[in-house]
């Protein structure tokens, strides 16, 4: 079970809200400042520029720049709330759609007002999230026509060109670029594909512009790994990773798998880094989708890497030959390392692939596999060398287990969200809430 932990300091600019274990109904949402129609679009765009809000889907692109690019493209744009989170260690987007659908829909309406869009979509794969969004739409005035589009849950289904392709009636598979969705997206129109947490923070900025920096510099984080149960929480930028590990319940972690499968592995020394996108990027890792998996003391990072690349190889869209062959080669080599059967040239091959394969596929899946392999070599060279000498004692003792090609051990369950018939009911006590 994944627990929800409220911030120690409460703020009206919190995405978690006051009652994250209950679906927020329209009445409660309006009582806390929710309203998609009362903010001047140009003023809101200036607030977003000043706040420095970055997208929360993984790439961290400035939200105001993305909105402006769609607005300035011409034509009649389309806006899409992207709630299909493919990273196995992340649950924030599905929780948001289940618990705070009105906040996301407000953000979508504000994005439409800024860009000039006249229709929107909510794109997801979680049936409970879909039901929650549809209930919320039925409670709202129809300022913006919105359609819910469901897809199968895969790693690549949330990539923005795959989102466009699925909404247009095709498979949820990435396409080559250009054009990018802001140039030519749904139905050929300029399209904003925005992560649901990004939209929630746009809505909060509209409701509380005086808190714009606080809103932009806080983020939802999924913490997992070790023996502690997963935690979904919201923290400000700047908190040391080591502090988050202690808060999660992983004592003296040996490192972490960062950004879902996007930021690669870091060793224990990197846990003194602050949770801040630029600082993490400068250190060779990434915040990504905000999912961090800590390595318990004694856990084998080689086995963790094998889980990650095995999952990525299994999730390949199988459209790009270089991705199919590249992810399979990385998977097989890292798995051989984990089993103690790799040849002496394994590290040289992994190093070469980590440098030559990124950027060669239609999406970021191959990049993630290559980055994971490269980060393993950089962060844990001695553990890799020990695996070349033979089976790992930690693996043999069962502390780290045989790699799972489907990545099931990396998955995190979505926190439970109760359905509230009205906004005036006793709220449940959430495990782990402070």
Short mmCIF file of C-alpha atoms in Angstrom, two decimals:
data_model
loop_
_atom_site.label_atom_id
_atom_site.label_comp_id
_atom_site.label_asym_id
_atom_site.label_seq_id
_atom_site.Cartn_x
_atom_site.Cartn_y
_atom_site.Cartn_z
CA UNK A 1 0.00 0.00 0.00
CA UNK A 2 1.19 3.51 -0.77
CA UNK A 3 0.57 6.03 2.01
CA UNK A 4 0.09 9.78 1.60
CA UNK A 5 2.07 12.16 3.76
CA UNK A 6 0.93 15.76 4.00
CA UNK A 7 3.57 18.51 4.15
CA UNK A 8 4.50 19.61 7.66
CA UNK A 9 3.69 23.19 6.65
CA UNK A 10 0.23 23.53 5.09
CA UNK A 11 -0.32 25.98 2.25
CA UNK A 12 -3.28 26.83 -0.01
CA UNK A 13 -0.76 26.33 -2.81
CA UNK A 14 -0.43 22.60 -2.09
CA UNK A 15 -1.36 20.16 -4.83
CA UNK A 16 -2.02 17.48 -2.19
CA UNK A 17 -4.77 19.61 -0.67
CA UNK A 18 -6.26 19.17 2.77
CA UNK A 19 -7.85 15.73 2.30
CA UNK A 20 -5.85 13.70 -0.26
CA UNK A 21 -7.62 10.45 0.62
CA UNK A 22 -11.05 11.63 -0.61
CA UNK A 23 -12.13 12.67 -4.09
CA UNK A 24 -12.67 16.42 -4.03
CA UNK A 25 -16.16 17.35 -5.21
CA UNK A 26 -17.04 20.61 -6.98
CA UNK A 27 -18.44 22.29 -3.85
CA UNK A 28 -15.30 21.68 -1.81
CA UNK A 29 -13.11 22.69 -4.73
CA UNK A 30 -14.87 26.03 -5.18
CA UNK A 31 -14.70 26.68 -1.43
CA UNK A 32 -10.90 26.59 -1.59
CA UNK A 33 -10.61 29.03 -4.50
CA UNK A 34 -11.13 26.78 -7.48
CA UNK A 35 -12.57 28.56 -10.50
CA UNK A 36 -11.46 28.10 -14.09
CA UNK A 37 -13.08 31.24 -15.47
CA UNK A 38 -12.05 34.18 -13.27
CA UNK A 39 -8.39 34.79 -14.19
CA UNK A 40 -7.14 36.93 -17.07
CA UNK A 41 -5.16 34.59 -19.41
CA UNK A 42 -2.42 37.12 -20.19
CA UNK A 43 -1.94 37.92 -16.51
CA UNK A 44 -1.77 34.21 -15.67
CA UNK A 45 0.85 33.64 -18.38
CA UNK A 46 2.95 36.45 -16.86
CA UNK A 47 2.63 34.81 -13.44
CA UNK A 48 3.77 31.48 -14.87
CA UNK A 49 6.72 33.17 -16.56
CA UNK A 50 7.71 34.88 -13.32
CA UNK A 51 7.30 31.73 -11.25
CA UNK A 52 9.56 29.62 -13.46
CA UNK A 53 7.10 26.70 -13.38
CA UNK A 54 8.47 23.64 -15.17
CA UNK A 55 6.54 20.73 -16.56
CA UNK A 56 6.18 17.73 -14.26
CA UNK A 57 5.95 15.04 -16.92
CA UNK A 58 9.67 14.30 -16.92
CA UNK A 59 11.47 16.70 -19.24
CA UNK A 60 10.99 19.77 -17.02
CA UNK A 61 10.35 22.19 -19.89
CA UNK A 62 9.19 25.70 -18.86
CA UNK A 63 5.40 25.69 -18.81
CA UNK A 64 4.99 29.29 -20.01
CA UNK A 65 7.25 28.70 -23.02
CA UNK A 66 5.23 25.64 -24.03
CA UNK A 67 1.91 27.50 -23.68
CA UNK A 68 3.21 30.43 -25.70
CA UNK A 69 4.51 28.16 -28.48
CA UNK A 70 1.04 26.65 -28.98
CA UNK A 71 -0.69 30.04 -28.75
CA UNK A 72 1.62 31.65 -31.31
CA UNK A 73 1.40 28.79 -33.81
CA UNK A 74 -1.92 30.06 -35.16
CA UNK A 75 -5.08 28.16 -36.02
CA UNK A 76 -7.39 26.77 -33.34
CA UNK A 77 -5.32 24.79 -30.82
CA UNK A 78 -6.22 21.72 -28.77
CA UNK A 79 -5.23 21.14 -25.13
CA UNK A 80 -4.60 17.71 -23.58
CA UNK A 81 -4.19 16.75 -19.91
CA UNK A 82 -1.77 13.83 -20.00
CA UNK A 83 -2.37 11.48 -17.07
CA UNK A 84 -0.78 8.37 -18.54
CA UNK A 85 2.31 7.90 -16.35
CA UNK A 86 4.37 5.03 -17.71
CA UNK A 87 7.15 5.04 -15.12
CA UNK A 88 6.62 2.02 -12.82
CA UNK A 89 7.72 3.95 -9.70
CA UNK A 90 5.34 6.90 -10.10
CA UNK A 91 1.74 7.28 -8.87
CA UNK A 92 1.21 11.04 -8.61
CA UNK A 93 -0.72 11.55 -11.86
CA UNK A 94 -3.22 8.75 -11.26
CA UNK A 95 -3.71 9.95 -7.69
CA UNK A 96 -4.33 13.51 -8.90
CA UNK A 97 -6.99 12.41 -11.37
CA UNK A 98 -8.67 10.24 -8.72
CA UNK A 99 -8.50 12.74 -5.85
CA UNK A 100 -8.40 16.25 -7.35
CA UNK A 101 -9.95 16.06 -10.84
CA UNK A 102 -11.40 19.57 -10.61
CA UNK A 103 -7.96 21.05 -10.01
CA UNK A 104 -6.65 19.35 -13.17
CA UNK A 105 -9.71 20.41 -15.18
CA UNK A 106 -9.27 23.99 -13.98
CA UNK A 107 -5.69 23.90 -15.22
CA UNK A 108 -6.83 22.51 -18.56
CA UNK A 109 -9.39 25.32 -18.88
CA UNK A 110 -6.76 27.94 -18.05
CA UNK A 111 -4.41 26.41 -20.63
CA UNK A 112 -7.21 26.59 -23.20
CA UNK A 113 -7.85 30.26 -22.38
CA UNK A 114 -4.15 31.10 -22.75
CA UNK A 115 -3.67 29.24 -26.04
CA UNK A 116 -7.07 29.98 -27.59
CA UNK A 117 -8.12 26.31 -27.64
CA UNK A 118 -11.82 25.50 -27.85
CA UNK A 119 -11.68 21.81 -26.93
CA UNK A 120 -9.73 19.61 -24.59
CA UNK A 121 -8.97 16.01 -23.76
CA UNK A 122 -8.02 14.11 -20.61
CA UNK A 123 -5.83 11.18 -21.59
CA UNK A 124 -5.35 8.30 -19.15
CA UNK A 125 -5.23 4.54 -18.68
CA UNK A 126 -6.47 4.16 -15.11
CA UNK A 127 -10.20 3.22 -14.99
CA UNK A 128 -10.69 4.73 -11.51
CA UNK A 129 -9.14 7.98 -12.65
CA UNK A 130 -11.37 7.96 -15.71
CA UNK A 131 -14.50 7.52 -13.61
CA UNK A 132 -13.40 10.33 -11.28
CA UNK A 133 -12.80 12.74 -14.17
CA UNK A 134 -16.15 11.93 -15.77
CA UNK A 135 -17.95 12.58 -12.46
CA UNK A 136 -16.14 15.88 -12.14
CA UNK A 137 -17.06 16.90 -15.68
CA UNK A 138 -20.72 16.22 -14.88
CA UNK A 139 -20.45 18.62 -11.91
CA UNK A 140 -18.97 21.50 -13.90
CA UNK A 141 -20.35 24.22 -16.14
CA UNK A 142 -19.38 23.31 -19.72
CA UNK A 143 -16.94 26.20 -20.32
CA UNK A 144 -14.64 23.92 -22.30
CA UNK A 145 -15.80 20.75 -24.10
CA UNK A 146 -13.61 17.96 -22.71
CA UNK A 147 -13.43 14.32 -23.79
CA UNK A 148 -11.85 11.53 -21.75
CA UNK A 149 -9.70 9.23 -23.89
CA UNK A 150 -8.50 5.95 -22.38
CA UNK A 151 -5.57 3.87 -23.53
CA UNK A 152 -3.68 0.77 -22.43
CA UNK A 153 -1.04 1.36 -19.78
CA UNK A 154 2.44 1.11 -21.31
CA UNK A 155 5.75 2.89 -20.82
CA UNK A 156 5.54 4.74 -24.16
CA UNK A 157 1.80 5.54 -24.18
CA UNK A 158 2.33 8.84 -22.38
CA UNK A 159 4.94 10.16 -24.83
CA UNK A 160 3.37 13.26 -26.38
CA UNK A 161 3.32 12.07 -29.99
CA UNK A 162 1.83 8.74 -28.82
CA UNK A 163 -0.86 10.73 -26.99
CA UNK A 164 -1.76 12.59 -30.19
CA UNK A 165 -1.76 9.40 -32.23
CA UNK A 166 -4.11 7.64 -29.80
CA UNK A 167 -6.54 10.58 -29.58
CA UNK A 168 -6.65 10.65 -33.37
CA UNK A 169 -7.78 7.01 -33.34
CA UNK A 170 -4.46 5.26 -33.87
CA UNK A 171 -2.25 3.18 -31.56
CA UNK A 172 -0.57 4.83 -28.56
CA UNK A 173 2.86 4.66 -30.15
CA UNK A 174 5.42 7.44 -30.65
CA UNK A 175 6.08 9.02 -34.04
CA UNK A 176 9.21 10.57 -35.49
CA UNK A 177 9.78 14.31 -35.07
CA UNK A 178 9.27 16.84 -36.53
CA UNK A 179 6.50 17.79 -36.46
CA UNK A 180 6.00 18.02 -32.72
CA UNK A 181 2.49 18.30 -31.28
CA UNK A 182 2.76 22.08 -30.77
CA UNK A 183 3.32 22.31 -34.54
CA UNK A 184 0.85 19.69 -35.72
CA UNK A 185 -1.05 17.58 -33.20
CA UNK A 186 -4.59 16.32 -32.69
CA UNK A 187 -6.49 16.57 -35.97
CA UNK A 188 -3.57 18.53 -37.43
CA UNK A 189 -4.07 21.42 -34.99
CA UNK A 190 -1.39 22.91 -32.75
CA UNK A 191 -1.67 20.89 -29.55
CA UNK A 192 -0.56 21.40 -25.98
CA UNK A 193 0.12 18.05 -24.28
CA UNK A 194 0.62 18.89 -20.61
CA UNK A 195 1.18 16.65 -17.61
CA UNK A 196 -1.68 16.71 -15.12
CA UNK A 197 0.50 17.91 -12.22
CA UNK A 198 1.68 20.80 -14.40
CA UNK A 199 -1.95 21.72 -15.07
CA UNK A 200 -2.79 21.45 -11.37
CA UNK A 201 -0.01 23.91 -10.58
CA UNK A 202 -1.25 26.27 -13.30
CA UNK A 203 -4.70 26.17 -11.64
CA UNK A 204 -3.20 26.85 -8.20
CA UNK A 205 -1.21 29.77 -9.61
CA UNK A 206 -4.41 31.23 -11.06
CA UNK A 207 -6.18 30.91 -7.69
CA UNK A 208 -3.23 32.08 -5.56
CA UNK A 209 -0.90 34.23 -7.71
CA UNK A 210 0.83 35.57 -4.61
CA UNK A 211 2.10 32.04 -3.95
CA UNK A 212 3.35 31.48 -7.50
CA UNK A 213 6.97 30.78 -6.50
CA UNK A 214 5.95 28.39 -3.73
CA UNK A 215 3.65 26.56 -6.15
CA UNK A 216 6.30 26.36 -8.88
CA UNK A 217 9.07 25.25 -6.54
CA UNK A 218 7.20 22.41 -4.85
CA UNK A 219 6.65 19.02 -6.38
CA UNK A 220 4.90 15.72 -5.84
CA UNK A 221 7.33 12.90 -5.07
CA UNK A 222 6.85 9.13 -4.96
CA UNK A 223 9.34 7.54 -2.57
CA UNK A 224 9.85 3.77 -2.56
CA UNK A 225 12.44 1.04 -2.07
CA UNK A 226 13.91 -0.87 0.84
CA UNK A 227 11.56 -2.40 3.39
CA UNK A 228 9.42 0.72 3.93
CA UNK A 229 6.11 1.08 2.15
CA UNK A 230 5.91 3.66 -0.65
CA UNK A 231 5.00 7.25 0.15
CA UNK A 232 3.43 9.97 -1.99
CA UNK A 233 4.20 13.43 -0.66
CA UNK A 234 4.82 17.02 -1.68
CA UNK A 235 8.09 18.77 -0.91
CA UNK A 236 9.77 22.06 -1.78
CA UNK A 237 12.81 22.13 -4.02
CA UNK A 238 16.08 22.08 -2.10
CA UNK A 239 15.39 19.24 0.34
CA UNK A 240 18.42 16.87 0.39
CA UNK A 241 17.76 13.43 -1.04
CA UNK A 242 19.13 11.93 2.17
CA UNK A 243 16.43 13.73 4.15
CA UNK A 244 13.78 12.27 1.86
CA UNK A 245 15.23 8.79 2.40
CA UNK A 246 14.97 9.21 6.15
CA UNK A 247 11.44 10.54 5.82
CA UNK A 248 10.55 7.53 3.68
CA UNK A 249 12.05 5.12 6.19
CA UNK A 250 15.11 3.86 4.30
CA UNK A 251 17.99 4.14 6.77
CA UNK A 252 21.49 4.62 5.33
CA UNK A 253 20.54 3.94 1.69
CA UNK A 254 23.29 2.80 -0.64
CA UNK A 255 22.02 5.00 -3.46
CA UNK A 256 18.88 5.53 -5.50
CA UNK A 257 17.20 5.01 -8.84
CA UNK A 258 16.16 8.50 -9.85
CA UNK A 259 13.30 9.98 -11.87
CA UNK A 260 11.46 6.71 -12.36
CA UNK A 261 13.70 5.08 -14.98
CA UNK A 262 14.81 8.40 -16.47
CA UNK A 263 17.47 9.65 -14.05
CA UNK A 264 19.56 6.50 -13.70
CA UNK A 265 21.37 5.27 -10.60
CA UNK A 266 23.26 7.40 -8.09
CA UNK A 267 25.45 6.26 -5.22
CA UNK A 268 25.21 7.19 -1.54
CA UNK A 269 27.39 10.28 -1.95
CA UNK A 270 24.85 11.79 -4.36
CA UNK A 271 22.17 11.66 -1.66
CA UNK A 272 23.55 14.93 -0.30
CA UNK A 273 22.27 16.62 -3.49
CA UNK A 274 19.23 18.87 -3.17
CA UNK A 275 15.98 17.93 -4.83
CA UNK A 276 16.27 20.63 -7.48
CA UNK A 277 16.21 20.05 -11.26
CA UNK A 278 19.31 22.06 -12.19
CA UNK A 279 21.42 20.67 -9.34
CA UNK A 280 20.45 17.11 -10.22
CA UNK A 281 21.12 17.67 -13.92
CA UNK A 282 24.56 19.12 -13.15
CA UNK A 283 25.33 15.93 -11.20
CA UNK A 284 24.34 13.74 -14.16
CA UNK A 285 20.93 12.62 -12.94
CA UNK A 286 17.37 13.96 -13.16
CA UNK A 287 14.19 14.56 -11.20
CA UNK A 288 12.13 13.23 -14.12
CA UNK A 289 8.61 12.29 -13.06
CA UNK A 290 9.48 12.72 -9.37
CA UNK A 291 9.81 9.03 -8.52
CA UNK A 292 12.78 8.01 -6.36
CA UNK A 293 13.58 4.42 -5.40
CA UNK A 294 16.12 4.16 -2.59
CA UNK A 295 18.54 1.24 -2.40
CA UNK A 296 18.46 -0.38 1.02
CA UNK A 297 21.82 -1.16 2.66
CA UNK A 298 23.11 -4.32 1.05
CA UNK A 299 20.79 -4.12 -1.94
CA UNK A 300 22.61 -4.78 -5.20
CA UNK A 301 22.52 -1.87 -7.67
CA UNK A 302 23.36 -4.25 -10.51
CA UNK A 303 20.15 -6.17 -9.89
CA UNK A 304 18.19 -2.90 -9.69
CA UNK A 305 19.66 -1.83 -13.03
CA UNK A 306 18.76 -5.21 -14.48
CA UNK A 307 15.16 -4.76 -13.36
CA UNK A 308 15.04 -1.33 -14.96
CA UNK A 309 16.54 -2.22 -18.34
CA UNK A 310 14.57 -5.46 -18.44
CA UNK A 311 11.36 -3.51 -18.00
CA UNK A 312 12.35 -1.03 -20.70
CA UNK A 313 13.23 -3.78 -23.18
CA UNK A 314 9.88 -5.45 -22.56
CA UNK A 315 8.05 -2.13 -23.03
CA UNK A 316 9.70 -1.19 -26.33
CA UNK A 317 7.14 -0.13 -28.93
CA UNK A 318 9.11 -2.28 -31.41
CA UNK A 319 8.85 0.38 -34.10
CA UNK A 320 12.54 1.32 -34.28
CA UNK A 321 15.04 -1.40 -35.08
CA UNK A 322 17.77 0.33 -33.13
CA UNK A 323 15.54 0.40 -30.04
CA UNK A 324 14.58 -3.27 -30.31
CA UNK A 325 18.18 -4.42 -30.75
CA UNK A 326 19.70 -1.82 -28.43
CA UNK A 327 17.44 -2.37 -25.42
CA UNK A 328 17.71 -6.15 -25.84
CA UNK A 329 21.51 -5.98 -25.93
CA UNK A 330 21.64 -3.75 -22.84
CA UNK A 331 19.16 -6.01 -21.03
CA UNK A 332 21.04 -9.19 -21.79
CA UNK A 333 24.41 -7.73 -20.80
CA UNK A 334 23.19 -6.22 -17.51
CA UNK A 335 21.33 -9.44 -16.69
CA UNK A 336 24.51 -11.43 -17.32
CA UNK A 337 26.32 -9.06 -14.96
CA UNK A 338 23.68 -9.60 -12.29
CA UNK A 339 24.04 -13.37 -12.64
CA UNK A 340 27.85 -13.26 -12.58
CA UNK A 341 28.14 -14.73 -16.08
CA UNK A 342 29.14 -11.65 -18.12
CA UNK A 343 32.28 -11.71 -20.24
CA UNK A 344 35.25 -9.39 -19.70
CA UNK A 345 34.10 -7.01 -22.46
CA UNK A 346 30.69 -6.37 -20.87
CA UNK A 347 31.58 -3.01 -19.34
CA UNK A 348 33.19 -1.77 -22.56
CA UNK A 349 30.06 -2.64 -24.52
CA UNK A 350 27.76 -1.00 -21.98
CA UNK A 351 29.91 2.13 -21.96
CA UNK A 352 29.83 2.32 -25.75
CA UNK A 353 26.07 1.84 -25.90
CA UNK A 354 25.48 4.45 -23.20
CA UNK A 355 27.26 7.01 -25.40
CA UNK A 356 26.09 6.03 -28.90
CA UNK A 357 22.44 4.94 -28.52
CA UNK A 358 20.73 8.00 -26.94
CA UNK A 359 18.73 10.06 -29.42
CA UNK A 360 18.39 7.31 -32.02
CA UNK A 361 14.82 6.18 -31.27
CA UNK A 362 11.46 7.88 -31.81
CA UNK A 363 11.01 8.33 -28.04
CA UNK A 364 13.06 8.34 -24.86
CA UNK A 365 12.83 4.64 -24.00
CA UNK A 366 16.16 3.70 -25.58
CA UNK A 367 17.74 6.77 -23.99
CA UNK A 368 16.52 5.62 -20.56
CA UNK A 369 17.98 2.13 -21.02
CA UNK A 370 21.32 3.51 -22.18
CA UNK A 371 21.41 6.06 -19.36
CA UNK A 372 20.66 3.40 -16.75
CA UNK A 373 23.54 1.26 -17.98
CA UNK A 374 25.92 4.22 -18.08
CA UNK A 375 24.93 5.39 -14.61
CA UNK A 376 25.52 1.91 -13.17
CA UNK A 377 29.09 1.96 -14.49
CA UNK A 378 29.76 5.47 -13.15
CA UNK A 379 28.09 5.17 -9.75
CA UNK A 380 29.00 1.60 -8.80
CA UNK A 381 32.22 0.59 -10.62
CA UNK A 382 33.43 -1.70 -7.84
CA UNK A 383 30.10 -3.55 -7.66
CA UNK A 384 30.25 -4.05 -11.43
CA UNK A 385 33.83 -5.37 -11.18
CA UNK A 386 32.80 -7.76 -8.42
CA UNK A 387 30.05 -9.14 -10.67
CA UNK A 388 32.59 -9.72 -13.43
CA UNK A 389 34.58 -11.88 -11.02
CA UNK A 390 31.59 -14.09 -10.26
CA UNK A 391 28.15 -14.20 -8.65
CA UNK A 392 27.44 -11.37 -6.23
CA UNK A 393 27.32 -12.45 -2.54
CA UNK A 394 24.42 -10.09 -1.86
CA UNK A 395 22.47 -11.55 -4.77
CA UNK A 396 23.27 -15.08 -3.72
CA UNK A 397 22.11 -14.32 -0.18
CA UNK A 398 18.78 -13.06 -1.51
CA UNK A 399 19.25 -9.39 -0.55
CA UNK A 400 19.02 -8.58 -4.24
CA UNK A 401 17.08 -11.01 -6.38
CA UNK A 402 17.21 -12.21 -9.93
CA UNK A 403 16.22 -9.53 -12.43
CA UNK A 404 12.59 -9.41 -13.45
CA UNK A 405 12.16 -8.60 -17.14
CA UNK A 406 8.75 -7.03 -16.53
CA UNK A 407 9.87 -4.69 -13.75
CA UNK A 408 7.16 -5.81 -11.34
CA UNK A 409 9.38 -5.15 -8.33
CA UNK A 410 9.71 -1.52 -9.41
CA UNK A 411 5.95 -0.92 -9.46
CA UNK A 412 4.21 1.19 -6.82
CA UNK A 413 0.45 0.96 -6.07
CA UNK A 414 -1.69 4.08 -6.31
CA UNK A 415 -2.83 5.41 -2.90
CA UNK A 416 -6.42 4.58 -2.04
CA UNK A 417 -8.89 7.40 -2.67
CA UNK A 418 -12.40 7.19 -1.21
CA UNK A 419 -15.36 8.51 -3.15
CA UNK A 420 -17.15 11.30 -1.28
CA UNK A 421 -20.92 11.62 -1.99
CA UNK A 422 -20.75 15.26 -0.83
CA UNK A 423 -18.05 17.56 0.47
CA UNK A 424 -19.52 17.48 4.00
CA UNK A 425 -18.48 14.07 5.30
CA UNK A 426 -15.99 12.94 7.96
CA UNK A 427 -12.58 12.54 6.32
CA UNK A 428 -10.65 9.28 6.81
CA UNK A 429 -7.35 9.29 8.66
CA UNK A 430 -4.56 8.52 6.20
CA UNK A 431 -1.75 6.24 7.25
CA UNK A 432 1.51 8.15 7.37
CA UNK A 433 -0.16 11.56 7.48
CA UNK A 434 1.60 14.16 9.60
#
